[in-house]
Coordinates of C-alpha atoms in Angstrom, one line a residue:
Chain A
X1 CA 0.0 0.0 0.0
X2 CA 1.3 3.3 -0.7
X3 CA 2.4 5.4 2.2
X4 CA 4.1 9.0 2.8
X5 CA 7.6 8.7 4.1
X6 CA 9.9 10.8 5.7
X7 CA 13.1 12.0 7.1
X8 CA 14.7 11.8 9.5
X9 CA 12.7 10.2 11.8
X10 CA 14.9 11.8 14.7
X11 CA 16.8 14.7 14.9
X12 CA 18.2 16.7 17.3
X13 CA 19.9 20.6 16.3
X14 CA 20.9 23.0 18.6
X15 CA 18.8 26.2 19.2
X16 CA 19.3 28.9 16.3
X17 CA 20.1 26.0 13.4
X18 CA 18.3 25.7 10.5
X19 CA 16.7 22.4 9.8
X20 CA 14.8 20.7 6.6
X21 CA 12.9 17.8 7.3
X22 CA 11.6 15.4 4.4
X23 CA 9.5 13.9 3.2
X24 CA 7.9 11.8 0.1
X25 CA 4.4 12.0 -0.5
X26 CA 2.1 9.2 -2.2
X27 CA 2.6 9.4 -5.2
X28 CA -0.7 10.7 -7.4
X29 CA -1.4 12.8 -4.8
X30 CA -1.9 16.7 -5.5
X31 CA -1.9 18.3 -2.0
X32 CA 0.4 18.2 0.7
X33 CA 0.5 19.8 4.3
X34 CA 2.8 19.7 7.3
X35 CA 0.9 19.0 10.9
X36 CA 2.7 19.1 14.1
X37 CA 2.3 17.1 17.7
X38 CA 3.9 19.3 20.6
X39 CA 4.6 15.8 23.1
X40 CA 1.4 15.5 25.2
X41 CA -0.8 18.1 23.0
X42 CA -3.0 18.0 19.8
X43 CA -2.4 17.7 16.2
X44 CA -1.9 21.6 15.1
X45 CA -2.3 21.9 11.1
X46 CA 1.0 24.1 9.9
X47 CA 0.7 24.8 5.9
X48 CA -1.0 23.0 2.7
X49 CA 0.7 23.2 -0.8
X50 CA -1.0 22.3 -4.0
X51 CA -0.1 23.1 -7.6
X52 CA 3.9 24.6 -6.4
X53 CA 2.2 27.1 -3.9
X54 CA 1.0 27.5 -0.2
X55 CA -2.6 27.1 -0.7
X56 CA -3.2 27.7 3.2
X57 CA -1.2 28.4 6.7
X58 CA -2.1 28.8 10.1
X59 CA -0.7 31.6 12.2
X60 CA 2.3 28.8 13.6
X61 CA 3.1 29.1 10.1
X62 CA 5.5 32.2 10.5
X63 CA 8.8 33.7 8.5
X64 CA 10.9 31.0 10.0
X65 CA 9.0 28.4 8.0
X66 CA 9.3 27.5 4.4
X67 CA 7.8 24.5 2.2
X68 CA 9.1 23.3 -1.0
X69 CA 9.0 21.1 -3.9
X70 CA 12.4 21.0 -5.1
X71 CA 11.2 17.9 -7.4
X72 CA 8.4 15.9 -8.7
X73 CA 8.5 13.3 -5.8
X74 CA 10.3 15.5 -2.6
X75 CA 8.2 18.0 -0.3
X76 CA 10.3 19.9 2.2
X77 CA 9.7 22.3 5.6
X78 CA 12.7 24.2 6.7
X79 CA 13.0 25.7 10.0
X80 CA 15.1 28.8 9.3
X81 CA 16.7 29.6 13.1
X82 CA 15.2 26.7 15.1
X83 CA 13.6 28.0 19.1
X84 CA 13.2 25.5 22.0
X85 CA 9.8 25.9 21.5
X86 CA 10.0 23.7 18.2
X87 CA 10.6 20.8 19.7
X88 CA 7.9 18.2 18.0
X89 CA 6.7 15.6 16.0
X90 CA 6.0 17.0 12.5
X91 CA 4.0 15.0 10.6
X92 CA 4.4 15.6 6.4
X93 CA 0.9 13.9 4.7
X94 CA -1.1 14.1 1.2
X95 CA -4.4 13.9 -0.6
X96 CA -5.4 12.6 -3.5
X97 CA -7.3 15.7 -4.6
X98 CA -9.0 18.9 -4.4
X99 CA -12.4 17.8 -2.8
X100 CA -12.3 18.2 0.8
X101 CA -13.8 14.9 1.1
X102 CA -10.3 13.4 0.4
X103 CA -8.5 11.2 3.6
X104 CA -5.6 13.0 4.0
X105 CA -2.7 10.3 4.7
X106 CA 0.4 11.1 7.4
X107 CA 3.7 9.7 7.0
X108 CA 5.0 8.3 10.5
X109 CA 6.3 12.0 11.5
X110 CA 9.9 13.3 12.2
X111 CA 10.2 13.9 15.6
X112 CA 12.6 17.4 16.0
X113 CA 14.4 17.5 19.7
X114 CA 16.1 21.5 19.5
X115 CA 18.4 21.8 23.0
Chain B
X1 CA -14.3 28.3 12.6
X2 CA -13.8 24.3 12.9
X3 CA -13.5 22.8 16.2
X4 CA -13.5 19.2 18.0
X5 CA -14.0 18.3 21.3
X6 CA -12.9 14.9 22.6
X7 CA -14.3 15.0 26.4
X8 CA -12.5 11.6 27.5
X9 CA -8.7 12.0 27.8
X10 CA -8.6 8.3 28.6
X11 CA -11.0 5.2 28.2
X12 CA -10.4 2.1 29.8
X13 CA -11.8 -1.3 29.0
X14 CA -11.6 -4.5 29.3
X15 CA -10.8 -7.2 26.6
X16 CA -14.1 -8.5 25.0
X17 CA -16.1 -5.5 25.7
X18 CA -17.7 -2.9 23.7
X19 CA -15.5 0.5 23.2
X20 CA -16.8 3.9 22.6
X21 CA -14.6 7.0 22.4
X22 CA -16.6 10.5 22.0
X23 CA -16.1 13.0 19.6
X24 CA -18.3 16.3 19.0
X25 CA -17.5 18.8 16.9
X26 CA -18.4 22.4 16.2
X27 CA -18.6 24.0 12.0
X28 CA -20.2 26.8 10.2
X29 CA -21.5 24.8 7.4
X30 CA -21.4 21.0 7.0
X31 CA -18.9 18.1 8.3
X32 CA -16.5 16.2 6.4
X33 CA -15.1 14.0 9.8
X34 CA -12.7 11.8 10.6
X35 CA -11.0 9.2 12.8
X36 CA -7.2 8.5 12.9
X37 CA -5.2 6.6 15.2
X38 CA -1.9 6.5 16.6
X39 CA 0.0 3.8 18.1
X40 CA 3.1 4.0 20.1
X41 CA 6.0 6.5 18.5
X42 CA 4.3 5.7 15.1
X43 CA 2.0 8.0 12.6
X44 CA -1.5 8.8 12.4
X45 CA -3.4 6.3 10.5
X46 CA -6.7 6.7 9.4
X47 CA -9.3 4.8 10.2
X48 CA -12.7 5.8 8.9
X49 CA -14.6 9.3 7.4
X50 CA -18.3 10.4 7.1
X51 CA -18.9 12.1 4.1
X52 CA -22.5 11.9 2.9
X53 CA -24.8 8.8 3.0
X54 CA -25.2 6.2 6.1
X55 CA -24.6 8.1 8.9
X56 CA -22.9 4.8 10.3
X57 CA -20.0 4.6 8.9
X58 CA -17.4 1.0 9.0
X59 CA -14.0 1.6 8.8
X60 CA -10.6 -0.2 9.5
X61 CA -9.8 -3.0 12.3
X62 CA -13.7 -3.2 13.1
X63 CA -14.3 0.0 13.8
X64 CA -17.0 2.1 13.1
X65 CA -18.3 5.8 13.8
X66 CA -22.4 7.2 14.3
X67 CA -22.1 10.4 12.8
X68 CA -25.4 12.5 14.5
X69 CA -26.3 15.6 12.9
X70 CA -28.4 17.1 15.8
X71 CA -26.2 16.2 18.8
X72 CA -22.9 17.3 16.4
X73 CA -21.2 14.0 17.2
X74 CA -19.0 11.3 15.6
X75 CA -18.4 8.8 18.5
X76 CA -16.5 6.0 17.4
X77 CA -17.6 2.3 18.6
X78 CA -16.4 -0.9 18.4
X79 CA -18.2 -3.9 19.6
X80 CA -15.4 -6.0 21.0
X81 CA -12.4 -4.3 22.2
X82 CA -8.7 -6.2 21.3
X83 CA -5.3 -5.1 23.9
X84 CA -4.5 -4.2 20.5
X85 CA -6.7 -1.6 19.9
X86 CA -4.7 0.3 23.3
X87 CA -3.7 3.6 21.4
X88 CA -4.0 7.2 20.8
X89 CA -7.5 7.7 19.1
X90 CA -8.2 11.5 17.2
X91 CA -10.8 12.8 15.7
X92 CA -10.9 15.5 13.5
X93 CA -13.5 17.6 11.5
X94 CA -13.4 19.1 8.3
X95 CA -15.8 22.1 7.2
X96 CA -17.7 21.6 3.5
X97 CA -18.3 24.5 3.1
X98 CA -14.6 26.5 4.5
X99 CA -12.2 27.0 2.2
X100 CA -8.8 25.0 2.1
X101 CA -8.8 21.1 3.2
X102 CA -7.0 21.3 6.6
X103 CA -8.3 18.8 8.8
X104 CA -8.9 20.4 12.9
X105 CA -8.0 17.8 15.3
X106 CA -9.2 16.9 18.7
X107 CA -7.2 16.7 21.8
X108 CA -7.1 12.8 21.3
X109 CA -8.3 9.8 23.6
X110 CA -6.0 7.5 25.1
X111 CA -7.7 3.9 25.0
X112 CA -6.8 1.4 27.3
X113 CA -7.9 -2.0 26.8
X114 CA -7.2 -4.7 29.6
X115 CA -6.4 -7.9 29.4

């Protein structure tokens, strides 16, 4: 079965670093997003891409953060100057299409540790 | 605004018996909703969605959700609980009628089933 991958599922930076996490989406699909998991808190929904552009962002979402398709398979978020307050599990998923009824699928998350 | 509420932070049961895990939720217009799951320092994986139609819906694993338009609820149900059905359990809500397709997650249910 297809499935959204990503990496690395660990990493630890120290405060100020930049860091780009990655991640595959399935295939066909035409949207992707980034969600992330503070440790003991709720899914919070970060950014949605479709068609090479941010097609929505929540107000977590700020300059620090930046999505890309650098290629017909990769979709990446980069952390520009990483806070403490980073710290979580950021989950990369996709959709097949543009209706909202769509499942939107997660990839098993990259858990970011910033000391 | 989309919002869900998941009232139980932890449900515990024993092997055998019947599981429910509440979900209500709170949109403008209509409800796209649905039920993920996440086990032990893994992803979320989904589970089941009410679109349209039945308003009981069957999804993975034996589960299945009620969706009920008047009480605004999607509680999710299944009639035997496994020890391997202990995990994280989210619901989340979608609004038809919003624009974007970001799902809005609830605070999640812990679900402990006994032996």
């Amino acid at each position: 079965e297809p499935e959204v991958t990503q990496t690395p599922s660990h990493q630890v930076t120290q405060m100020g670093q930049e860091v780009i996490l990655r991640c595959v989406p399935i295939s066909n699909h035409l949207y992707f997003y980034w969600y992330r998991q503070i440790l003991g808190q709720k899914v919070e929904f970060l950014v949605s891409f479709y068609n090479n552009e941010i097609s929505e962002k929540s107000e977590i979402f700020d300059d620090q953060f930046s999505v890309e398709r650098p290629d017909g398979s990769n979709f990446t978020l980069k952390i520009r100057s990483t806070k403490l307050e980073d710290s979580a599990m950021y989950f990369c998923a996709s959709s097949p299409g543009q209706g909202s009824g769509n499942t939107i699928y997660f990839g098993e998350g990259s858990w970011l540790t910033v000391v | 605004a989309q919002s869900v509420a998941q009232p139980e932070d932890q449900v515990n049961v024993a092997e055998g018996n019947p599981l429910t895990v509440k979900c209500t939720y709170s949109v403008s217009g209509n409800p796209y909703l649905f039920w993920y799951v996440q086990y032990p320092n893994r992803g979320l994986q989904f589970l089941l969605k009410y679109i349209t139609g039945d308003n009981l819906v069957k999804g993975s694993y034996g589960f299945e959700a009620e969706f009920n338009k008047s009480q605004t609820s999607f509680h999710l149900k299944k009639p035997s609980a496994l020890v391997s059905d202990s995990a994280l359990y989210f619901c989340a809500v979608r609004d038809i009628e919003a624009a974007g397709n970001k799902l809005t997650f609830g605070g999640g249910t812990r679900v402990l089933v006994k032996p």
